[in-house]
């Protein structure tokens, strides 16, 4: 259990969130409000019944409910309201910058125009005090041709995107399935990330780097099963966007006490802490930090490293990045006295 002083520091330190699926920030109350507004029928009778269904056994059991929840999103204002709610919540946790994932294919499959999706999310980002940019994710359980068509459809909105990512069901859908769409994205000047080594094997982390040429790995916690890969990630300072509460809820680790965040940091890896799908996994950024710090032997120096790592790994201009890193260091210098 961490002491009150460390808790306050972890809560108040400036931080960046680099792994948040915006559809995973949809709280049950907002799901019901949007269902009513849009006349969408839900399979659950009440907020309580829906929340009771959030008992996941693995990634797929979560994804099934997550995609059902997203079915209430139809209008540009819906995407705006969802994103505005997340950013307001993130600001309370002293998140200064967020790189937000969204899954356009979840919406275009229901007949929603991609411009409606990007327009609503981007407008909420512009209206927020938190700086926020967008990473468009391809659903890996679908084909690469569908991902290519999604990228094509997003071209009129290219300026609203900072990068592309890869999410959804990992096992059986290795990174190399998406080599062409990542090459095309890179040619467009987009940053590249991919989920790898969450449920999938360490080999997926290696192919995400070698075949897709990603700059960060989302999750990546299974890297420690491969010593040579771990050394490489440390040497190249490839950031891992780790999501502690998600990993416990989806049974990557049975209990937070078994999470390998300390080992990742001890191995010299550029690990960060993030919320993944906060409405589904029991908490936002500070909930993730507090759950990890409460259960694991993490101290003040780890907190500073995690805050610094989050800004170092962000896709921000160098001057802005340095300014935020300086803010972290100033915060910890003041906290030490
Ligand atoms: N989509 C939303 N959350 C995800 C996760 N943790 N892994 C893969 N796909 C996701
Ligand atoms: Zn994720």
mmCIF file of C-alpha atoms and ligand atoms in Angstrom:
data_model
loop_
_atom_site.group_PDB
_atom_site.id
_atom_site.type_symbol
_atom_site.label_atom_id
_atom_site.label_comp_id
_atom_site.label_asym_id
_atom_site.label_seq_id
_atom_site.Cartn_x
_atom_site.Cartn_y
_atom_site.Cartn_z
ATOM 1 C CA UNK A 1 0.000 0.000 0.000
ATOM 2 C CA UNK A 2 1.502 3.346 -0.923
ATOM 3 C CA UNK A 3 1.519 6.260 1.490
ATOM 4 C CA UNK A 4 -0.673 9.351 1.149
ATOM 5 C CA UNK A 5 2.172 11.550 -0.053
ATOM 6 C CA UNK A 6 3.117 9.229 -2.923
ATOM 7 C CA UNK A 7 -0.564 8.828 -3.787
ATOM 8 C CA UNK A 8 -0.984 12.606 -4.060
ATOM 9 C CA UNK A 9 2.143 12.888 -6.204
ATOM 10 C CA UNK A 10 1.038 10.145 -8.578
ATOM 11 C CA UNK A 11 -2.398 11.729 -8.883
ATOM 12 C CA UNK A 12 -1.168 15.264 -9.439
ATOM 13 C CA UNK A 13 1.891 14.678 -11.624
ATOM 14 C CA UNK A 14 1.487 15.805 -15.239
ATOM 15 C CA UNK A 15 1.048 12.823 -17.540
ATOM 16 C CA UNK A 16 0.127 11.773 -21.070
ATOM 17 C CA UNK A 17 -2.322 9.029 -21.980
ATOM 18 C CA UNK A 18 -1.185 7.072 -25.049
ATOM 19 C CA UNK A 19 -3.530 4.071 -24.991
ATOM 20 C CA UNK A 20 -7.203 4.942 -24.740
ATOM 21 C CA UNK A 21 -9.867 3.505 -27.047
ATOM 22 C CA UNK A 22 -12.436 6.259 -27.101
ATOM 23 C CA UNK A 23 -15.264 3.744 -27.549
ATOM 24 C CA UNK A 24 -13.965 2.137 -24.344
ATOM 25 C CA UNK A 25 -14.653 5.360 -22.447
ATOM 26 C CA UNK A 26 -18.422 5.058 -23.043
ATOM 27 C CA UNK A 27 -19.910 4.777 -19.571
ATOM 28 C CA UNK A 28 -23.117 2.715 -19.190
ATOM 29 C CA UNK A 29 -25.080 5.867 -18.330
ATOM 30 C CA UNK A 30 -24.022 7.488 -21.616
ATOM 31 C CA UNK A 31 -24.734 4.260 -23.529
ATOM 32 C CA UNK A 32 -28.318 4.341 -22.229
ATOM 33 C CA UNK A 33 -28.710 8.083 -22.861
ATOM 34 C CA UNK A 34 -27.488 7.728 -26.464
ATOM 35 C CA UNK A 35 -29.634 4.610 -27.040
ATOM 36 C CA UNK A 36 -32.668 6.611 -25.991
ATOM 37 C CA UNK A 37 -31.669 9.669 -28.062
ATOM 38 C CA UNK A 38 -31.142 7.520 -31.166
ATOM 39 C CA UNK A 39 -33.903 4.961 -30.675
ATOM 40 C CA UNK A 40 -31.419 2.076 -30.515
ATOM 41 C CA UNK A 41 -32.582 -1.091 -28.702
ATOM 42 C CA UNK A 42 -30.136 -2.534 -26.160
ATOM 43 C CA UNK A 43 -29.902 -6.149 -25.013
ATOM 44 C CA UNK A 44 -29.781 -4.961 -21.374
ATOM 45 C CA UNK A 45 -32.705 -3.502 -19.442
ATOM 46 C CA UNK A 46 -30.806 -1.122 -17.190
ATOM 47 C CA UNK A 47 -27.452 0.483 -16.440
ATOM 48 C CA UNK A 48 -27.046 -2.014 -13.577
ATOM 49 C CA UNK A 49 -27.735 -5.012 -15.825
ATOM 50 C CA UNK A 50 -25.246 -3.761 -18.380
ATOM 51 C CA UNK A 51 -22.582 -3.144 -15.732
ATOM 52 C CA UNK A 52 -23.206 -6.634 -14.343
ATOM 53 C CA UNK A 53 -22.273 -8.055 -17.759
ATOM 54 C CA UNK A 54 -18.748 -6.588 -17.399
ATOM 55 C CA UNK A 55 -17.302 -9.849 -16.063
ATOM 56 C CA UNK A 56 -14.701 -10.734 -18.650
ATOM 57 C CA UNK A 57 -12.733 -13.931 -18.994
ATOM 58 C CA UNK A 58 -10.435 -12.877 -21.828
ATOM 59 C CA UNK A 59 -10.013 -10.264 -24.577
ATOM 60 C CA UNK A 60 -12.760 -11.657 -26.834
ATOM 61 C CA UNK A 61 -15.370 -11.754 -24.055
ATOM 62 C CA UNK A 62 -14.700 -8.042 -23.553
ATOM 63 C CA UNK A 63 -14.670 -7.150 -27.255
ATOM 64 C CA UNK A 64 -18.133 -8.672 -27.790
ATOM 65 C CA UNK A 65 -19.646 -6.323 -25.182
ATOM 66 C CA UNK A 66 -17.493 -3.357 -26.237
ATOM 67 C CA UNK A 67 -18.708 -3.543 -29.858
ATOM 68 C CA UNK A 68 -22.327 -3.906 -28.656
ATOM 69 C CA UNK A 69 -21.918 -0.782 -26.487
ATOM 70 C CA UNK A 70 -20.583 1.212 -29.444
ATOM 71 C CA UNK A 71 -23.775 0.457 -31.420
ATOM 72 C CA UNK A 72 -25.497 3.500 -29.847
ATOM 73 C CA UNK A 73 -23.099 5.900 -31.629
ATOM 74 C CA UNK A 74 -24.779 7.263 -34.757
ATOM 75 C CA UNK A 75 -24.600 11.071 -34.978
ATOM 76 C CA UNK A 76 -21.617 13.416 -35.004
ATOM 77 C CA UNK A 77 -22.839 14.801 -31.671
ATOM 78 C CA UNK A 78 -22.688 11.302 -30.136
ATOM 79 C CA UNK A 79 -18.983 11.019 -30.983
ATOM 80 C CA UNK A 80 -18.498 14.559 -29.676
ATOM 81 C CA UNK A 81 -20.255 13.855 -26.362
ATOM 82 C CA UNK A 82 -18.319 10.627 -25.779
ATOM 83 C CA UNK A 83 -14.955 12.291 -26.453
ATOM 84 C CA UNK A 84 -15.768 15.431 -24.457
ATOM 85 C CA UNK A 85 -16.722 13.269 -21.456
ATOM 86 C CA UNK A 86 -13.420 11.377 -21.664
ATOM 87 C CA UNK A 87 -11.300 14.512 -21.986
ATOM 88 C CA UNK A 88 -13.063 16.224 -19.066
ATOM 89 C CA UNK A 89 -12.413 13.121 -16.953
ATOM 90 C CA UNK A 90 -8.782 12.912 -18.093
ATOM 91 C CA UNK A 91 -8.180 16.559 -17.130
ATOM 92 C CA UNK A 92 -9.192 15.717 -13.529
ATOM 93 C CA UNK A 93 -6.383 13.126 -13.516
ATOM 94 C CA UNK A 94 -3.824 15.743 -14.637
ATOM 95 C CA UNK A 95 -3.592 14.262 -18.125
ATOM 96 C CA UNK A 96 -2.006 17.027 -20.174
ATOM 97 C CA UNK A 97 -1.964 15.247 -23.525
ATOM 98 C CA UNK A 98 -3.930 12.282 -24.926
ATOM 99 C CA UNK A 99 -3.450 10.260 -28.112
ATOM 100 C CA UNK A 100 -6.877 8.788 -28.700
ATOM 101 C CA UNK A 101 -7.593 5.528 -30.541
ATOM 102 C CA UNK A 102 -10.810 5.120 -32.435
ATOM 103 C CA UNK A 103 -12.202 2.157 -34.434
ATOM 104 C CA UNK A 104 -13.903 3.545 -37.549
ATOM 105 C CA UNK A 105 -14.820 0.107 -38.900
ATOM 106 C CA UNK A 106 -17.057 -0.528 -35.871
ATOM 107 C CA UNK A 107 -19.136 2.419 -37.045
ATOM 108 C CA UNK A 108 -18.883 2.301 -40.834
ATOM 109 C CA UNK A 109 -20.108 -1.328 -40.669
ATOM 110 C CA UNK A 110 -23.360 0.101 -39.217
ATOM 111 C CA UNK A 111 -23.678 2.688 -41.996
ATOM 112 C CA UNK A 112 -22.136 5.629 -40.121
ATOM 113 C CA UNK A 113 -19.983 7.821 -42.369
ATOM 114 C CA UNK A 114 -16.315 7.970 -41.383
ATOM 115 C CA UNK A 115 -16.518 11.780 -41.600
ATOM 116 C CA UNK A 116 -19.207 11.734 -38.896
ATOM 117 C CA UNK A 117 -16.936 9.666 -36.646
ATOM 118 C CA UNK A 118 -13.779 11.714 -37.142
ATOM 119 C CA UNK A 119 -15.672 15.019 -37.200
ATOM 120 C CA UNK A 120 -17.293 14.512 -33.801
ATOM 121 C CA UNK A 121 -14.184 13.181 -32.071
ATOM 122 C CA UNK A 122 -11.929 15.872 -33.552
ATOM 123 C CA UNK A 123 -14.314 18.697 -32.625
ATOM 124 C CA UNK A 124 -14.302 17.572 -28.978
ATOM 125 C CA UNK A 125 -10.488 17.485 -29.065
ATOM 126 C CA UNK A 126 -10.383 21.056 -30.353
ATOM 127 C CA UNK A 127 -12.755 22.208 -27.585
ATOM 128 C CA UNK A 128 -10.745 20.581 -24.763
ATOM 129 C CA UNK A 129 -8.108 22.054 -22.442
ATOM 130 C CA UNK A 130 -6.220 18.750 -22.783
ATOM 131 C CA UNK A 131 -4.187 18.581 -25.984
ATOM 132 C CA UNK A 132 -5.479 15.574 -27.902
ATOM 133 C CA UNK A 133 -4.665 13.883 -31.209
ATOM 134 C CA UNK A 134 -6.195 10.909 -33.033
ATOM 135 C CA UNK A 135 -4.865 7.468 -33.947
ATOM 136 C CA UNK A 136 -7.135 5.522 -36.299
ATOM 137 C CA UNK A 137 -7.080 1.793 -35.545
ATOM 138 C CA UNK A 138 -7.698 -1.038 -37.977
ATOM 139 C CA UNK A 139 -9.628 -4.045 -36.664
ATOM 140 C CA UNK A 140 -7.299 -7.012 -37.022
ATOM 141 C CA UNK A 141 -10.093 -9.614 -37.100
ATOM 142 C CA UNK A 142 -11.147 -8.096 -40.440
ATOM 143 C CA UNK A 143 -9.185 -8.342 -43.697
ATOM 144 C CA UNK A 144 -6.319 -6.154 -44.831
ATOM 145 C CA UNK A 145 -8.379 -5.117 -47.852
ATOM 146 C CA UNK A 146 -11.000 -3.728 -45.467
ATOM 147 C CA UNK A 147 -8.262 -1.862 -43.590
ATOM 148 C CA UNK A 148 -6.981 -0.440 -46.900
ATOM 149 C CA UNK A 149 -10.504 0.682 -47.815
ATOM 150 C CA UNK A 150 -10.807 2.358 -44.394
ATOM 151 C CA UNK A 151 -7.527 4.215 -44.909
ATOM 152 C CA UNK A 152 -8.727 5.326 -48.338
ATOM 153 C CA UNK A 153 -12.037 6.559 -46.875
ATOM 154 C CA UNK A 154 -10.112 8.516 -44.214
ATOM 155 C CA UNK A 155 -7.890 10.353 -46.730
ATOM 156 C CA UNK A 156 -10.094 13.498 -46.812
ATOM 157 C CA UNK A 157 -9.511 13.690 -43.026
ATOM 158 C CA UNK A 158 -5.789 12.906 -43.141
ATOM 159 C CA UNK A 159 -4.939 16.175 -41.361
ATOM 160 C CA UNK A 160 -7.052 15.175 -38.354
ATOM 161 C CA UNK A 161 -4.963 12.032 -37.772
ATOM 162 C CA UNK A 162 -1.568 11.705 -36.130
ATOM 163 C CA UNK A 163 -1.224 7.970 -36.738
ATOM 164 C CA UNK A 164 -2.709 4.537 -37.246
ATOM 165 C CA UNK A 165 -2.892 1.513 -34.963
ATOM 166 C CA UNK A 166 -4.013 -2.102 -34.892
ATOM 167 C CA UNK A 167 -6.447 -3.523 -32.349
ATOM 168 C CA UNK A 168 -9.203 -6.113 -31.676
ATOM 169 C CA UNK A 169 -8.715 -9.918 -31.461
ATOM 170 C CA UNK A 170 -4.973 -10.507 -31.376
ATOM 171 C CA UNK A 171 -4.339 -14.263 -31.437
ATOM 172 C CA UNK A 172 -4.551 -15.649 -34.975
ATOM 173 C CA UNK A 173 -4.242 -12.183 -36.520
ATOM 174 C CA UNK A 174 -0.498 -11.457 -36.564
ATOM 175 C CA UNK A 175 0.852 -8.025 -37.486
ATOM 176 C CA UNK A 176 2.213 -9.183 -40.849
ATOM 177 C CA UNK A 177 -1.383 -9.574 -42.078
ATOM 178 C CA UNK A 178 -1.396 -5.750 -42.269
ATOM 179 C CA UNK A 179 1.995 -5.078 -43.888
ATOM 180 C CA UNK A 180 0.615 -3.241 -46.937
ATOM 181 C CA UNK A 181 -1.759 -0.936 -45.086
ATOM 182 C CA UNK A 182 0.950 0.033 -42.619
ATOM 183 C CA UNK A 183 3.398 0.712 -45.474
ATOM 184 C CA UNK A 184 0.801 2.927 -47.140
ATOM 185 C CA UNK A 185 0.103 4.710 -43.833
ATOM 186 C CA UNK A 186 3.803 5.350 -43.336
ATOM 187 C CA UNK A 187 4.049 6.790 -46.857
ATOM 188 C CA UNK A 188 1.275 9.199 -45.858
ATOM 189 C CA UNK A 189 3.435 10.435 -42.984
ATOM 190 C CA UNK A 190 1.317 8.836 -40.278
ATOM 191 C CA UNK A 191 2.826 7.539 -37.052
ATOM 192 C CA UNK A 192 2.503 3.779 -36.528
ATOM 193 C CA UNK A 193 1.553 1.752 -33.439
ATOM 194 C CA UNK A 194 0.075 -1.719 -32.920
ATOM 195 C CA UNK A 195 -1.316 -3.834 -30.115
ATOM 196 C CA UNK A 196 1.061 -6.775 -29.651
ATOM 197 C CA UNK A 197 2.010 -9.107 -26.829
ATOM 198 C CA UNK A 198 -1.214 -8.554 -24.878
ATOM 199 C CA UNK A 199 -2.682 -12.051 -25.380
ATOM 200 C CA UNK A 200 -0.528 -12.812 -28.388
ATOM 201 C CA UNK A 201 3.034 -14.166 -28.238
ATOM 202 C CA UNK A 202 6.263 -12.126 -28.116
ATOM 203 C CA UNK A 203 6.794 -12.996 -31.809
ATOM 204 C CA UNK A 204 3.959 -10.579 -32.622
ATOM 205 C CA UNK A 205 5.926 -7.770 -30.958
ATOM 206 C CA UNK A 206 8.933 -8.562 -33.159
ATOM 207 C CA UNK A 207 6.885 -8.629 -36.367
ATOM 208 C CA UNK A 208 5.066 -5.431 -35.417
ATOM 209 C CA UNK A 209 8.512 -3.812 -35.283
ATOM 210 C CA UNK A 210 10.144 -5.570 -38.241
ATOM 211 C CA UNK A 211 7.235 -5.886 -40.689
ATOM 212 C CA UNK A 212 4.934 -3.006 -39.735
ATOM 213 C CA UNK A 213 7.729 -0.675 -38.511
ATOM 214 C CA UNK A 214 5.687 0.561 -35.578
ATOM 215 C CA UNK A 215 7.148 3.193 -33.258
ATOM 216 C CA UNK A 216 5.378 2.042 -30.074
ATOM 217 C CA UNK A 217 3.910 -1.256 -28.897
ATOM 218 C CA UNK A 218 0.491 -1.216 -27.243
ATOM 219 C CA UNK A 219 0.569 -3.512 -24.193
ATOM 220 C CA UNK A 220 3.673 -5.598 -25.021
ATOM 221 C CA UNK A 221 3.723 -7.104 -21.530
ATOM 222 C CA UNK A 222 4.503 -10.588 -22.842
ATOM 223 C CA UNK A 223 7.897 -9.366 -24.142
ATOM 224 C CA UNK A 224 9.550 -10.627 -20.958
ATOM 225 C CA UNK A 225 9.067 -14.195 -22.202
ATOM 226 C CA UNK A 226 11.814 -13.468 -24.768
ATOM 227 C CA UNK A 227 15.077 -12.196 -23.288
ATOM 228 C CA UNK A 228 16.592 -11.121 -26.625
ATOM 229 C CA UNK A 229 13.427 -9.204 -27.536
ATOM 230 C CA UNK A 230 13.412 -7.525 -24.120
ATOM 231 C CA UNK A 231 17.013 -6.394 -24.606
ATOM 232 C CA UNK A 232 16.134 -5.041 -28.037
ATOM 233 C CA UNK A 233 13.115 -3.085 -26.726
ATOM 234 C CA UNK A 234 15.359 -1.591 -24.038
ATOM 235 C CA UNK A 235 18.187 -0.762 -26.449
ATOM 236 C CA UNK A 236 15.847 0.881 -28.969
ATOM 237 C CA UNK A 237 13.718 2.459 -26.222
ATOM 238 C CA UNK A 238 10.512 1.302 -27.883
ATOM 239 C CA UNK A 239 7.699 2.549 -25.670
ATOM 240 C CA UNK A 240 5.195 0.037 -24.284
ATOM 241 C CA UNK A 241 1.753 1.447 -23.499
ATOM 242 C CA UNK A 242 0.895 -0.765 -20.542
ATOM 243 C CA UNK A 243 -2.663 -0.888 -19.142
ATOM 244 C CA UNK A 244 -2.621 -2.424 -15.649
ATOM 245 C CA UNK A 245 -6.355 -2.612 -14.862
ATOM 246 C CA UNK A 246 -7.107 -3.939 -18.347
ATOM 247 C CA UNK A 247 -4.501 -6.674 -17.946
ATOM 248 C CA UNK A 248 -6.107 -7.875 -14.718
ATOM 249 C CA UNK A 249 -9.712 -7.617 -15.984
ATOM 250 C CA UNK A 250 -8.838 -9.566 -19.150
ATOM 251 C CA UNK A 251 -6.806 -12.110 -17.144
ATOM 252 C CA UNK A 252 -3.436 -11.403 -18.720
ATOM 253 C CA UNK A 253 -2.439 -11.402 -15.035
ATOM 254 C CA UNK A 254 -4.703 -12.975 -12.410
ATOM 255 C CA UNK A 255 -4.031 -10.294 -9.813
ATOM 256 C CA UNK A 256 -2.409 -6.860 -9.839
ATOM 257 C CA UNK A 257 0.265 -8.191 -7.469
ATOM 258 C CA UNK A 258 1.403 -10.428 -10.351
ATOM 259 C CA UNK A 259 1.634 -7.624 -12.927
ATOM 260 C CA UNK A 260 5.103 -7.292 -14.450
ATOM 261 C CA UNK A 261 5.284 -3.468 -14.607
ATOM 262 C CA UNK A 262 8.190 -3.347 -12.135
ATOM 263 C CA UNK A 263 10.124 -5.976 -14.101
ATOM 264 C CA UNK A 264 9.518 -4.041 -17.321
ATOM 265 C CA UNK A 265 10.915 -0.866 -15.755
ATOM 266 C CA UNK A 266 13.803 -2.758 -14.133
ATOM 267 C CA UNK A 267 14.686 -4.175 -17.569
ATOM 268 C CA UNK A 268 15.129 -0.578 -18.750
ATOM 269 C CA UNK A 269 12.012 -0.553 -20.922
ATOM 270 C CA UNK A 270 10.138 2.642 -21.779
ATOM 271 C CA UNK A 271 6.917 1.507 -20.123
ATOM 272 C CA UNK A 272 3.977 3.865 -19.643
ATOM 273 C CA UNK A 273 0.693 3.509 -17.725
ATOM 274 C CA UNK A 274 -2.625 3.933 -19.540
ATOM 275 C CA UNK A 275 -6.326 3.119 -19.142
ATOM 276 C CA UNK A 276 -7.189 1.211 -22.400
ATOM 277 C CA UNK A 277 -11.001 1.052 -21.953
ATOM 278 C CA UNK A 278 -11.655 2.906 -18.703
ATOM 279 C CA UNK A 279 -15.451 2.520 -18.645
ATOM 280 C CA UNK A 280 -15.088 -1.263 -18.839
ATOM 281 C CA UNK A 281 -12.001 -1.990 -16.748
ATOM 282 C CA UNK A 282 -12.698 -0.064 -13.563
ATOM 283 C CA UNK A 283 -10.903 3.171 -14.005
ATOM 284 C CA UNK A 284 -9.243 6.096 -15.698
ATOM 285 C CA UNK A 285 -5.572 7.103 -15.617
ATOM 286 C CA UNK A 286 -5.175 7.758 -11.904
ATOM 287 C CA UNK A 287 -7.144 4.628 -11.018
ATOM 288 C CA UNK A 288 -4.601 2.669 -13.059
ATOM 289 C CA UNK A 289 -1.633 4.367 -11.403
ATOM 290 C CA UNK A 290 -3.078 3.888 -7.927
ATOM 291 C CA UNK A 291 -4.006 0.238 -8.483
ATOM 292 C CA UNK A 292 -0.486 -0.508 -9.738
ATOM 293 C CA UNK A 293 1.309 1.515 -7.044
ATOM 294 C CA UNK A 294 -0.862 -0.019 -4.306
ATOM 295 C CA UNK A 295 -0.111 -3.580 -5.380
ATOM 296 C CA UNK A 296 3.500 -3.362 -6.553
ATOM 297 C CA UNK A 297 6.841 -2.181 -5.127
ATOM 298 C CA UNK A 298 6.788 1.128 -7.011
ATOM 299 C CA UNK A 299 8.098 4.383 -5.541
ATOM 300 C CA UNK A 300 8.730 8.037 -6.268
ATOM 301 C CA UNK A 301 11.454 7.440 -8.860
ATOM 302 C CA UNK A 302 9.181 5.036 -10.741
ATOM 303 C CA UNK A 303 6.433 7.659 -10.755
ATOM 304 C CA UNK A 304 8.774 10.230 -12.277
ATOM 305 C CA UNK A 305 10.009 7.733 -14.849
ATOM 306 C CA UNK A 306 6.474 6.771 -15.846
ATOM 307 C CA UNK A 307 5.443 10.414 -16.218
ATOM 308 C CA UNK A 308 8.583 11.208 -18.252
ATOM 309 C CA UNK A 309 8.142 8.092 -20.401
ATOM 310 C CA UNK A 310 4.591 9.130 -21.275
ATOM 311 C CA UNK A 311 5.744 12.437 -22.760
ATOM 312 C CA UNK A 312 8.944 11.031 -24.314
ATOM 313 C CA UNK A 313 6.861 8.455 -26.190
ATOM 314 C CA UNK A 314 4.196 10.935 -27.325
ATOM 315 C CA UNK A 315 3.911 12.006 -30.947
ATOM 316 C CA UNK A 316 4.510 15.667 -30.167
ATOM 317 C CA UNK A 317 6.807 18.305 -31.648
ATOM 318 C CA UNK A 318 10.233 18.248 -29.941
ATOM 319 C CA UNK A 319 9.858 21.670 -28.301
ATOM 320 C CA UNK A 320 6.447 20.839 -26.810
ATOM 321 C CA UNK A 321 7.743 17.495 -25.614
ATOM 322 C CA UNK A 322 10.681 19.141 -23.872
ATOM 323 C CA UNK A 323 8.382 21.680 -22.248
ATOM 324 C CA UNK A 324 6.208 18.898 -20.810
ATOM 325 C CA UNK A 325 9.261 16.906 -19.652
ATOM 326 C CA UNK A 326 10.533 20.051 -17.915
ATOM 327 C CA UNK A 327 7.135 20.381 -16.225
ATOM 328 C CA UNK A 328 7.446 16.825 -14.920
ATOM 329 C CA UNK A 329 10.917 17.499 -13.549
ATOM 330 C CA UNK A 330 9.814 20.787 -11.959
ATOM 331 C CA UNK A 331 6.836 19.028 -10.381
ATOM 332 C CA UNK A 332 9.062 16.341 -8.835
ATOM 333 C CA UNK A 333 11.686 18.878 -7.714
ATOM 334 C CA UNK A 334 8.941 20.788 -5.875
ATOM 335 C CA UNK A 335 7.470 17.574 -4.455
ATOM 336 C CA UNK A 336 10.857 16.550 -3.003
ATOM 337 C CA UNK A 337 11.147 19.542 -0.665
HETATM 338 N N1 LIG B 1 -9.966 -2.762 -28.455
HETATM 339 C C1 LIG B 1 -10.284 -2.089 -27.339
HETATM 340 N N2 LIG B 1 -9.508 -2.478 -26.325
HETATM 341 C C2 LIG B 1 -8.657 -3.418 -26.803
HETATM 342 C C3 LIG B 1 -7.607 -4.199 -26.250
HETATM 343 N N3 LIG B 1 -7.257 -4.104 -24.962
HETATM 344 N N4 LIG B 1 -6.967 -5.075 -27.035
HETATM 345 C C4 LIG B 1 -7.322 -5.192 -28.311
HETATM 346 N N5 LIG B 1 -8.290 -4.486 -28.889
HETATM 347 C C5 LIG B 1 -8.958 -3.599 -28.145
HETATM 348 ZN ZN1 LIG B 2 -6.037 -1.375 -26.246
#
